[in-house]
Coordinates of C-alpha atoms (C1' of nucleotides) in Angstrom, one line a residue:
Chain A
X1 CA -10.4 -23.3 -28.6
X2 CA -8.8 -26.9 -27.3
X3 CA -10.5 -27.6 -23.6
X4 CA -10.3 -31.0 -23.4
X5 CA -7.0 -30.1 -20.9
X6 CA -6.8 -30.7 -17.6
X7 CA -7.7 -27.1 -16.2
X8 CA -4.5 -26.2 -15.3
X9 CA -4.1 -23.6 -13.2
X10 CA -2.2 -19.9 -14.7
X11 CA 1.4 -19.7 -14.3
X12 CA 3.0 -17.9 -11.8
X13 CA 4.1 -15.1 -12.9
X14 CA 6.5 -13.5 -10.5
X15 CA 9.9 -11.4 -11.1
X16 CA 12.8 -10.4 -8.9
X17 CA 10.7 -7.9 -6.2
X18 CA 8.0 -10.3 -5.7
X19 CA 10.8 -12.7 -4.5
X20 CA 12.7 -9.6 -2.1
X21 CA 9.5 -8.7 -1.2
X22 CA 8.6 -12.2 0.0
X23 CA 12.2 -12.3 1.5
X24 CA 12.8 -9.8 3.4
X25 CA 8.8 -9.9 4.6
X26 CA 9.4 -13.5 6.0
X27 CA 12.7 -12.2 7.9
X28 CA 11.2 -9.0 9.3
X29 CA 8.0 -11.2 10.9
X30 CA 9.5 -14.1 12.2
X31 CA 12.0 -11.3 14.3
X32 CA 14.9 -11.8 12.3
X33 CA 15.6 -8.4 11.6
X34 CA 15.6 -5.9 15.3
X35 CA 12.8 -2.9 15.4
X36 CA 13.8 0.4 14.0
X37 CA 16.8 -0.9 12.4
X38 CA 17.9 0.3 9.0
X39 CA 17.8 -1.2 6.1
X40 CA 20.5 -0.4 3.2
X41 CA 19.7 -0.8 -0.3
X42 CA 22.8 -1.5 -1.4
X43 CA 23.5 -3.8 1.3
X44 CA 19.8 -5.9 0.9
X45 CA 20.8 -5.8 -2.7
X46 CA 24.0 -7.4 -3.0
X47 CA 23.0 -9.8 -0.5
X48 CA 20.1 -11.2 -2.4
X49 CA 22.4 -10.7 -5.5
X50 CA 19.9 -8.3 -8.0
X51 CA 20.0 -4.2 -8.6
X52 CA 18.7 -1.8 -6.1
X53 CA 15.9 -1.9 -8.1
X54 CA 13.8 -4.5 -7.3
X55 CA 14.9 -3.9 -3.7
X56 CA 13.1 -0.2 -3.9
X57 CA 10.3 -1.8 -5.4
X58 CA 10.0 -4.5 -2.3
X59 CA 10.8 -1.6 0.0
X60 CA 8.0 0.5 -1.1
X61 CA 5.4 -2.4 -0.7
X62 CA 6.4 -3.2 2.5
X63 CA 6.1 0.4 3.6
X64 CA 2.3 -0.1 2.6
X65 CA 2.6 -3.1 4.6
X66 CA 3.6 -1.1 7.6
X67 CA 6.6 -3.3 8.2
X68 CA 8.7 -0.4 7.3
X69 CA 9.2 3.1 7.4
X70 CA 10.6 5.0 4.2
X71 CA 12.0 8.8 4.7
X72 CA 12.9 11.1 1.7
X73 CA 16.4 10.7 1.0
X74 CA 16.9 8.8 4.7
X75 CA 16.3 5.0 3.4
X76 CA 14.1 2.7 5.1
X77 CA 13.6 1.1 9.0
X78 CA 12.1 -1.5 10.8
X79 CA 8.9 -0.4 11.8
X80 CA 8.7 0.2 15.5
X81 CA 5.4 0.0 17.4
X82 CA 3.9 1.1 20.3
X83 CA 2.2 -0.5 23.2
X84 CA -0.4 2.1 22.1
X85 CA 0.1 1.6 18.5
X86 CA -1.2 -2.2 19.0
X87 CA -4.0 -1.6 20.5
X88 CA -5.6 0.4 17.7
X89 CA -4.2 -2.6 15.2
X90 CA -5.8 -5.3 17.4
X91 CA -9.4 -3.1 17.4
X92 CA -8.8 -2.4 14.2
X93 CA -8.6 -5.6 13.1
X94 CA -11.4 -6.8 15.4
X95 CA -13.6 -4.3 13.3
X96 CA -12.5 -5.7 9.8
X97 CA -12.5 -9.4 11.0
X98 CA -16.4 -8.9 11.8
X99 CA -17.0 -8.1 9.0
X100 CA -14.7 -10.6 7.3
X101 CA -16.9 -12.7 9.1
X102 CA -20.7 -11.6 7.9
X103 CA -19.1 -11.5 4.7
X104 CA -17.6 -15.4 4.6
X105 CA -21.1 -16.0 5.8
X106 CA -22.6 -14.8 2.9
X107 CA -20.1 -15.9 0.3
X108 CA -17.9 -18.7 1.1
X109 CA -17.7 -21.2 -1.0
X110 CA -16.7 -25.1 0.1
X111 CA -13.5 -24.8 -1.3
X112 CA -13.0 -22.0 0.6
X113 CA -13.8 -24.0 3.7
X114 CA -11.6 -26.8 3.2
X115 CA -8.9 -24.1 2.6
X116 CA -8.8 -22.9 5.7
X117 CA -9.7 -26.4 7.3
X118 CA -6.8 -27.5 5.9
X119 CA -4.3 -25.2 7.6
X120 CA -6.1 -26.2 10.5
X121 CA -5.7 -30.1 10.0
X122 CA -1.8 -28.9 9.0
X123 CA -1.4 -27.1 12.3
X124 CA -2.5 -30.6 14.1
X125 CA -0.3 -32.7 12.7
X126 CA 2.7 -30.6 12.9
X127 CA 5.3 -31.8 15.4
X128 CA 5.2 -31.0 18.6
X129 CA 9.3 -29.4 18.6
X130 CA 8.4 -27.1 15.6
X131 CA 6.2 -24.9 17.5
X132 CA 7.9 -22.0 17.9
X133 CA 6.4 -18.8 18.2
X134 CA 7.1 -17.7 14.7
X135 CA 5.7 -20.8 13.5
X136 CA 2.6 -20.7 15.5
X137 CA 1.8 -17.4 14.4
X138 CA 2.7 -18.1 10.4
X139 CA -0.4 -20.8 11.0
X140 CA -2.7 -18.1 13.2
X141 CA -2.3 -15.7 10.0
X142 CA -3.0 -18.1 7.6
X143 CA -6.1 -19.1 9.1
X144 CA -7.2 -16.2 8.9
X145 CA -6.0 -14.9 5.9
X146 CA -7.8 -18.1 4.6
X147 CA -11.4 -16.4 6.1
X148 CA -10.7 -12.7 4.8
X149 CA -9.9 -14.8 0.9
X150 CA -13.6 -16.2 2.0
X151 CA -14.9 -13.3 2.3
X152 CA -14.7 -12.9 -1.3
X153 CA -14.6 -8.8 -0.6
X154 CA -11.7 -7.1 -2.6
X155 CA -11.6 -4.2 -0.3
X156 CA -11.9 -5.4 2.6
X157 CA -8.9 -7.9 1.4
X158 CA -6.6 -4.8 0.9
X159 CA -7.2 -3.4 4.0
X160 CA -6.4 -6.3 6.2
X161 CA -3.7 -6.3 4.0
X162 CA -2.4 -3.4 5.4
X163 CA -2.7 -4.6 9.0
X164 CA -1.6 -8.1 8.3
X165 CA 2.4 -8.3 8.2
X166 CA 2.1 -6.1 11.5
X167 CA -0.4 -8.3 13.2
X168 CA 1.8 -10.9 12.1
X169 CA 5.0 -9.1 13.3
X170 CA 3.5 -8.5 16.4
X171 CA 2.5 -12.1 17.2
X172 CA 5.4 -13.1 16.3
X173 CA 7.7 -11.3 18.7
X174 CA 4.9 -11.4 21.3
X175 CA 4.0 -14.8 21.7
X176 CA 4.0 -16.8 24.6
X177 CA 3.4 -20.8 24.2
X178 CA 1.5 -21.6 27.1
X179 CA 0.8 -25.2 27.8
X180 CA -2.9 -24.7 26.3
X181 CA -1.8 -23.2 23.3
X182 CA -2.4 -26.2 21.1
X183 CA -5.6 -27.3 22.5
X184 CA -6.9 -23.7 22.6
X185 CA -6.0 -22.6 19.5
X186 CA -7.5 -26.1 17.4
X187 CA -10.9 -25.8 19.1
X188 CA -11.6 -21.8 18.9
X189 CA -10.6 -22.0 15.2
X190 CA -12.7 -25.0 14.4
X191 CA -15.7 -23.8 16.2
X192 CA -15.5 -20.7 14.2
X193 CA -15.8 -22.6 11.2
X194 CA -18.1 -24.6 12.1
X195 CA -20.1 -20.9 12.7
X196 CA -19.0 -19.8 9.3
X197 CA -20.4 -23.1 7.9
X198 CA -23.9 -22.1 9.3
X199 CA -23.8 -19.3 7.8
X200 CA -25.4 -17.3 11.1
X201 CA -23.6 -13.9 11.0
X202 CA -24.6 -12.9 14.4
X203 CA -23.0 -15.0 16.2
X204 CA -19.9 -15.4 14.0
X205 CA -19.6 -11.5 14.3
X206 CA -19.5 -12.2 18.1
X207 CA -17.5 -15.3 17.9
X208 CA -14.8 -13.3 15.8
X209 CA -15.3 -10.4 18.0
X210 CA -14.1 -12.3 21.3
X211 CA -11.3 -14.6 19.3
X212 CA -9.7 -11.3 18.3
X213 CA -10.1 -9.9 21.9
X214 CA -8.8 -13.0 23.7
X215 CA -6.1 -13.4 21.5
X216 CA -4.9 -9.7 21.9
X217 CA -5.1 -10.2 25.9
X218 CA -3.9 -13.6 25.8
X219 CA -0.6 -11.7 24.2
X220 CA -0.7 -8.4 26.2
X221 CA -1.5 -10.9 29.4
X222 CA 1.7 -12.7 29.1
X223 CA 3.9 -9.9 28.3
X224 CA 7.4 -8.6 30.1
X225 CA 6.3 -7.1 33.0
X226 CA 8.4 -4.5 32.1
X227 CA 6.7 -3.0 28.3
X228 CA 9.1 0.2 28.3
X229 CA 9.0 0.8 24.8
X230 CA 12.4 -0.5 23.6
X231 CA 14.5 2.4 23.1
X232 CA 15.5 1.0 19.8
X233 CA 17.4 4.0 19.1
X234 CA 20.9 2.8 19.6
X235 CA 23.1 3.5 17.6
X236 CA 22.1 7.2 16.3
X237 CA 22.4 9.3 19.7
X238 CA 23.3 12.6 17.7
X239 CA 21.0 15.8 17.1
Chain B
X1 CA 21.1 24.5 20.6
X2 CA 19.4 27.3 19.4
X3 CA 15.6 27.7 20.2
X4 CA 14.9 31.8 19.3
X5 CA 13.9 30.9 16.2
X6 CA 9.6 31.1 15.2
X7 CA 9.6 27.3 15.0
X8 CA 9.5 27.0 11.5
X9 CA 7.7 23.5 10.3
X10 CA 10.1 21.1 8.5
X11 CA 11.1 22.1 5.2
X12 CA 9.1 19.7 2.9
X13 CA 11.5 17.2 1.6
X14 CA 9.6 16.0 -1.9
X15 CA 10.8 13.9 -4.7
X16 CA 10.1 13.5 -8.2
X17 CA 7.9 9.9 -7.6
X18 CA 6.0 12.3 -4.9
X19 CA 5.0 14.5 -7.6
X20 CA 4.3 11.7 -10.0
X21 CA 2.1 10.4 -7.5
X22 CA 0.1 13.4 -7.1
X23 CA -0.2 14.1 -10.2
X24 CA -1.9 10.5 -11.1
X25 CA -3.8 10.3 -8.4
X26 CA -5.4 13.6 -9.0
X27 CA -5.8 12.9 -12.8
X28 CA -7.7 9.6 -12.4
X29 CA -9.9 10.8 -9.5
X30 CA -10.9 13.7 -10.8
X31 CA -11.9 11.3 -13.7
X32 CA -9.0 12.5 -16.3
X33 CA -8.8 8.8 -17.1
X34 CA -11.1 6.4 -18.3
X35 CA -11.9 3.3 -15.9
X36 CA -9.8 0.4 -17.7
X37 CA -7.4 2.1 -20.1
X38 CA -3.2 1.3 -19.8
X39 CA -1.1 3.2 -18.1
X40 CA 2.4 3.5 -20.4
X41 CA 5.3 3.8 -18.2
X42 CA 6.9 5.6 -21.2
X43 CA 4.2 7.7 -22.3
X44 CA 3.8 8.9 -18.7
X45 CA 7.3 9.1 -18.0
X46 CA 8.3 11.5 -21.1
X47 CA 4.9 13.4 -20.5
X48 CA 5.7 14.4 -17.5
X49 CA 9.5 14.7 -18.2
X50 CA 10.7 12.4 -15.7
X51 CA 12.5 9.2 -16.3
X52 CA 10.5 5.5 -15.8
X53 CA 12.0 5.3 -12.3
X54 CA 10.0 7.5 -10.4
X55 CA 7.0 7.0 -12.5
X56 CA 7.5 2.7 -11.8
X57 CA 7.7 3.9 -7.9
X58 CA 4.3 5.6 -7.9
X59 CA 2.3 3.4 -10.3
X60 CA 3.3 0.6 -6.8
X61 CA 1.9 3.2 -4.5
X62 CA -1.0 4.1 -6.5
X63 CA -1.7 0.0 -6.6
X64 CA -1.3 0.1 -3.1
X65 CA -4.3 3.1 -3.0
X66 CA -6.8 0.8 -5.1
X67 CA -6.8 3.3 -8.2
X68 CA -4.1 1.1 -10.5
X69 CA -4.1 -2.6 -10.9
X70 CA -0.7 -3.7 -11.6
X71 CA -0.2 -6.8 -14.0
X72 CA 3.4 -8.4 -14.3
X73 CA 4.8 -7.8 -17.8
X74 CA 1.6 -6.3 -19.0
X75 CA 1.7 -3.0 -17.2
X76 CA -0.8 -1.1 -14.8
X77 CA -4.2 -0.1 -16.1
X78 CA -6.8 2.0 -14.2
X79 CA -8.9 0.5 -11.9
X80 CA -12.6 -0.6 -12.8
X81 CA -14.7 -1.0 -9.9
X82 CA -17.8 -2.8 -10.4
X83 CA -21.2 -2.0 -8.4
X84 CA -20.9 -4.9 -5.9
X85 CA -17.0 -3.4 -5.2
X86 CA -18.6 0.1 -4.7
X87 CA -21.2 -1.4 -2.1
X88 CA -18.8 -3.4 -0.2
X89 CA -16.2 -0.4 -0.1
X90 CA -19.0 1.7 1.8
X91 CA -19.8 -0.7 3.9
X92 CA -16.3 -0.8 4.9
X93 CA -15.9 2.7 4.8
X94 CA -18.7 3.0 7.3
X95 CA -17.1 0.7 9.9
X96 CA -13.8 2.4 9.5
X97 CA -15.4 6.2 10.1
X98 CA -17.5 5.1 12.8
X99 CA -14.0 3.6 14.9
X100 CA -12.5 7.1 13.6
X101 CA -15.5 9.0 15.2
X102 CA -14.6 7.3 18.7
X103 CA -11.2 7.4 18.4
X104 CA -11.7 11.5 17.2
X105 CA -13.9 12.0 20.2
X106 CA -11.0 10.9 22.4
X107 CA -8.0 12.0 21.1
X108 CA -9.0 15.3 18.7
X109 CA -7.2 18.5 19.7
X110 CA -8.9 21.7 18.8
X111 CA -6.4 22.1 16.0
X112 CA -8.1 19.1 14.4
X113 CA -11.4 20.6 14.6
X114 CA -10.0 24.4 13.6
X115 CA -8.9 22.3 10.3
X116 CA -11.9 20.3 9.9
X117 CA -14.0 23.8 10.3
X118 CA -11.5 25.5 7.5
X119 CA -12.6 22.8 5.1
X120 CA -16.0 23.7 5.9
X121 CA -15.7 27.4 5.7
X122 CA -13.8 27.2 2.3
X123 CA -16.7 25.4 1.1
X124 CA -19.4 27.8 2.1
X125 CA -17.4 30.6 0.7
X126 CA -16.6 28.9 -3.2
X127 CA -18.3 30.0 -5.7
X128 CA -21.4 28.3 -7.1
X129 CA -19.9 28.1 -10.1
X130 CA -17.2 26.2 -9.6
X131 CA -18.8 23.7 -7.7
X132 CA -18.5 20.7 -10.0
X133 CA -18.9 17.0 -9.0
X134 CA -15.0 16.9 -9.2
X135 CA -14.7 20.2 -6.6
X136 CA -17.2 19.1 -4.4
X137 CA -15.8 15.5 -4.0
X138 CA -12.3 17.0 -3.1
X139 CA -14.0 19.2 -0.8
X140 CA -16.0 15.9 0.7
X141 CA -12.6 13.6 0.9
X142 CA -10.8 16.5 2.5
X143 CA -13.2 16.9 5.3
X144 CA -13.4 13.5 5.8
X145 CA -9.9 13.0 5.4
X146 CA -9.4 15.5 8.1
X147 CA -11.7 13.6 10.9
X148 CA -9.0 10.4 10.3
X149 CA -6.2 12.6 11.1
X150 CA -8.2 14.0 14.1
X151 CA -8.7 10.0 15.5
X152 CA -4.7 9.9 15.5
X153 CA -4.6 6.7 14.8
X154 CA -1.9 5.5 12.7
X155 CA -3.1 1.8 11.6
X156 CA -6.8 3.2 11.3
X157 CA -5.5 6.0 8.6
X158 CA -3.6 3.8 6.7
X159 CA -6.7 1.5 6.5
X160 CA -8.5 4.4 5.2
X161 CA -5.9 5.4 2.7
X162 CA -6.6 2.2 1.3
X163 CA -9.8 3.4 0.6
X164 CA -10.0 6.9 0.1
X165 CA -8.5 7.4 -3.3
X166 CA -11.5 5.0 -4.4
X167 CA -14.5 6.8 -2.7
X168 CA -12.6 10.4 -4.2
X169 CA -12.8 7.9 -7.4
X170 CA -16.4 6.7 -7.1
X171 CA -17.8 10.0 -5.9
X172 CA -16.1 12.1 -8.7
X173 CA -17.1 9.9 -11.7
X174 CA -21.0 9.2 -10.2
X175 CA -21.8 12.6 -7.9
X176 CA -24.9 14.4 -8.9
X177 CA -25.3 17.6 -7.8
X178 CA -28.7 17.9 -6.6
X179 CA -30.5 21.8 -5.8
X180 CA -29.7 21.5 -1.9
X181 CA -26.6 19.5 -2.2
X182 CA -24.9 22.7 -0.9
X183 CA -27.3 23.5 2.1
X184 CA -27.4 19.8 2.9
X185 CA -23.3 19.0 2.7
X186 CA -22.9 22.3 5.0
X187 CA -24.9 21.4 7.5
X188 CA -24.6 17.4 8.2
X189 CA -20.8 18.4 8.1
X190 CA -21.0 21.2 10.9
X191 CA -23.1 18.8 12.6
X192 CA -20.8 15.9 13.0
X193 CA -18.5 18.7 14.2
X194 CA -20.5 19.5 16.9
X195 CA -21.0 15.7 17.8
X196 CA -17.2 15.7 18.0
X197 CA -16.7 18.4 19.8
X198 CA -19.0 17.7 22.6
X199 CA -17.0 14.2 22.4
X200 CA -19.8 11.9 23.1
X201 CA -18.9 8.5 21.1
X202 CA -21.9 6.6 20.7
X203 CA -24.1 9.8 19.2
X204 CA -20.6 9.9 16.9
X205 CA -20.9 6.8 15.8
X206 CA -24.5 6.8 15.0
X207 CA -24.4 9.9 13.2
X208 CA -21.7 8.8 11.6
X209 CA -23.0 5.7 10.6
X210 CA -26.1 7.5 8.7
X211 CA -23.8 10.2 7.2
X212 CA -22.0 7.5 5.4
X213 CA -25.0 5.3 4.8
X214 CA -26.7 8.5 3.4
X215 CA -24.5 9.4 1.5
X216 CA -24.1 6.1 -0.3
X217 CA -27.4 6.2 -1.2
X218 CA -27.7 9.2 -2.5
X219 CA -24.9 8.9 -5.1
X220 CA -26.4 5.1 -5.8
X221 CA -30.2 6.6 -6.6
X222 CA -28.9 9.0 -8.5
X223 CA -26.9 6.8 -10.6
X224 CA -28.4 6.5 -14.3
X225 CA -30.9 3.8 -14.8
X226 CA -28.9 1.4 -16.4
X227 CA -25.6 0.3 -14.4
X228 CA -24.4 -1.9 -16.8
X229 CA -21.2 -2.3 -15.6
X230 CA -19.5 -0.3 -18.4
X231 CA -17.5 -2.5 -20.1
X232 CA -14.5 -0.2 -21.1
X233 CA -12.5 -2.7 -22.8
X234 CA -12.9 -1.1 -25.7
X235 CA -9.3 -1.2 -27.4
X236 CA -8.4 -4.8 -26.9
X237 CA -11.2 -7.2 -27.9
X238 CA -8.9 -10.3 -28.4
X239 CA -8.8 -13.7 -26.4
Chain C
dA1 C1' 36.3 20.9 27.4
dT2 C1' 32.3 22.4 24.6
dA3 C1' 30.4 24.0 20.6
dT4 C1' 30.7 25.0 15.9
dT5 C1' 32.2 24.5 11.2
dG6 C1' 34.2 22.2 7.4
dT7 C1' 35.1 17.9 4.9
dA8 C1' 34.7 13.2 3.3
dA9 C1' 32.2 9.0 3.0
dA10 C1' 27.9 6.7 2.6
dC11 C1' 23.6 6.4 0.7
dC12 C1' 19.4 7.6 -1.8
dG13 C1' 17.0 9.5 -6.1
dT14 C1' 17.2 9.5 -10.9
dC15 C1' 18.5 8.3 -15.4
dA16 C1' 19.5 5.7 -19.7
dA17 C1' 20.3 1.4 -21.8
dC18 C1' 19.9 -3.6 -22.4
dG19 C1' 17.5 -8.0 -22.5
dG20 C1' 13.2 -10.6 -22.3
dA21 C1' 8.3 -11.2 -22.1
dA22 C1' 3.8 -10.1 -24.2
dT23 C1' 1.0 -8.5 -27.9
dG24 C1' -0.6 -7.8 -32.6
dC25 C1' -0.1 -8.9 -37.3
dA26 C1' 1.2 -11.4 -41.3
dA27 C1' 2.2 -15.6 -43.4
dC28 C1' 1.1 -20.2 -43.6
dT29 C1' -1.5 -24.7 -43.3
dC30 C1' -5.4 -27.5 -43.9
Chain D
dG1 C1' -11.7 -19.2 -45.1
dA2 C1' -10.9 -20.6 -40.2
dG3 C1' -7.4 -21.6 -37.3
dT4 C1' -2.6 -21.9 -36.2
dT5 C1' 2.2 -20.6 -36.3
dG6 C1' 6.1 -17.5 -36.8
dC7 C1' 7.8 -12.8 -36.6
dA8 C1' 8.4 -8.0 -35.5
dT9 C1' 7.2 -4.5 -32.4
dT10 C1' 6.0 -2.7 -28.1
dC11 C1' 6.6 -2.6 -23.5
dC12 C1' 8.1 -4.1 -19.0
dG13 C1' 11.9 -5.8 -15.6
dT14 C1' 16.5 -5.1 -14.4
dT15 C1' 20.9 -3.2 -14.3
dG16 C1' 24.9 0.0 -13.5
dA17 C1' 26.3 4.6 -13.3
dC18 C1' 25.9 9.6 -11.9
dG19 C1' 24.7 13.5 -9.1
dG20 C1' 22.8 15.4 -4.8
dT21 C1' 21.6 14.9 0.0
dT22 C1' 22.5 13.3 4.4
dT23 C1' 25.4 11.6 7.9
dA24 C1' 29.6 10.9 10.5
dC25 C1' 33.9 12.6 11.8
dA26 C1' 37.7 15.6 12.2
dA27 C1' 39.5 20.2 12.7
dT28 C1' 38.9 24.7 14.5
dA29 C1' 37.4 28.3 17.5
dT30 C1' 35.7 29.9 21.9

DNA sequence: ATATTGTAAACCGTCAACGGAATGCAACTC
DNA sequence: GAGTTGCATTCCGTTGACGGTTTACAATAT
């Protein structure tokens, strides 16, 4: 067998419901798309221009996402969450980053390092104007998508996967830019590499476990004064 | 509106890709299926007299459980866990239960426990005889499926129904059923109800913590000698 | 005017067929 | 005969259509 090529990396292989899925994932994060609003397949269909198919298909892995809720015969929402629902996600996710953490410990690998350095170093030299909220929290997921791939620990990979897009969601529509926001964010997610690098689990566990903290409180902190659970609800008032 | 009626629950609004589902699910975990072999859409779909629709919908969801492992334009095949998987799923298994211990401590309602105890009580009174590794590790799932519900805590249940169709997996195909595997299930179980009941967290997690741990080990020292990673591809010996 | 019932439109669940990718085998080359 | 190439089969991805459920609205009764 000829390997005297250039190691070129497999093909991607991707068809019509990876690319709705991708879709209508990106639009429902960054806030595009209100809470508890529904989502026609028919409508999402001819609008991307394929079959109801694929559309089904993206629906039903977003569902497992928990970006959207699918009833029998009813079609499919927005996911709506509560003020309650996001503390159990952000202590949740405080329990699986730890371990995320003792893990990448163990079994990063350099390239792994420089992977999620690198969204770091792209973070820094973004421009100052394209820090939006959704953008800021498209790099704040990546990062740390970048330490559960370094974990190297299929399951605990599909689980965050099932609190991402919501964690993600909820930064999203959450986020406050204060002035420190740059500077903040650089250092605490280079310090915890440099942790990670030392391989020390203690004290990346604890690290990891006061990041997620902060950054949940940091959010909560800067909220509306006023969290009354968006009704949401508008335009179906009957029954 | 008319409230004379004796509250009848919802009337259970099923499809056909629910059925497909559950049927699957309950032929691979109950080890129906060897670890590795392809899943036909066709074959699946005419056995089971449905069209490839609903069978496409819950091969995704089964994915999405960890039991399938989908491959674009080469179909799903069932999954193959190796050893290092199995110890890093009850690892994570063990930091999910002990958050669902707390959060059951807090928020359980005696109709959580009632239902917990049923699963109990249904155990004690089966027959000896048909107590096979496959009944006894519905019997184990269902209980501890039952202490997730009790936490209500939507993001932390789906977490674990990330996981729990692989541990019904792992303990069906490995359980051995030792002389006082009966005696010892009965008891740890009412235990940990107790713990609940009495709603003090930290003994929770603790016991918990061991339960799991325990439990672990005793399926992974009663393993056979040799855990050669089973290679189980069998058919398909090319590239 | 309020509540209830009947009706039509909208939408989801399912099916069957078509086209294309992947696999396995045979023919071919060297 | 070992390795490669072409070919046929198998299987998946996608589509468009049909039937049943749900929802919204209008008509009717109280």
């Amino acid at each position: 067998m000829s390997d005297w090529l250039p190691a070129l990396g497999q093909a991607p292989r991707r068809v019509l419901s990876d690319n709705v899925l991708d879709e209508l994932r990106a639009v429902i994060v960054s806030g595009g798309i209100e809470a508890g609003q529904r989502l026609r397949e028919n409508e999402l269909a001819s609008q991307m221009r394929v079959s109801r198919g694929p559309v089904r298909e993206a629906l039903v892995r977003l569902e497992q996402e928990g970006l959207v809720v699918l009833e029998r015969h009813r079609g499919a929402r927005v996911v709506v969450l509560s003020r309650d629902d996001r503390e159990k996600l952000y202590r949740l996710r405080r329990a699986l980053e730890e371990l995320a953490g003792e893990y990448a410990c163990a079994n990063a690998t350099e390239a792994d390092f420089d992977r999620a350095n690198a969204v770091v170093e792209e973070f820094v030299r973004s421009e100052d104007s394209t820090r939006t909220p959704a953008a800021a929290a498209d790099f704040d997921i990546r990062f740390h998508d970048s330490i559960y791939v370094a974990a190297h620990n299929d399951p605990l990979y599909r689980a965050w996967t099932v609190l991402r897009s919501q964690v993600h969601y909820f930064m999203t529509t959450r986020m406050m830019l204060r002035p420190d926001y740059n500077e903040t964010w650089e250092r605490e997610h280079m310090r915890l590499l440099e942790l990670l690098r030392e391989r020390k689990k203690s004290p990346c566990r604890k690290f990891i476990g006061l990041h997620v903290e902060g950054s949940f409180r940091r959010i909560l902190l800067d909220q509306l004064p006023d969290d009354s659970e968006h009704p949401a609800e508008v335009a179906h008032a009957s029954r």
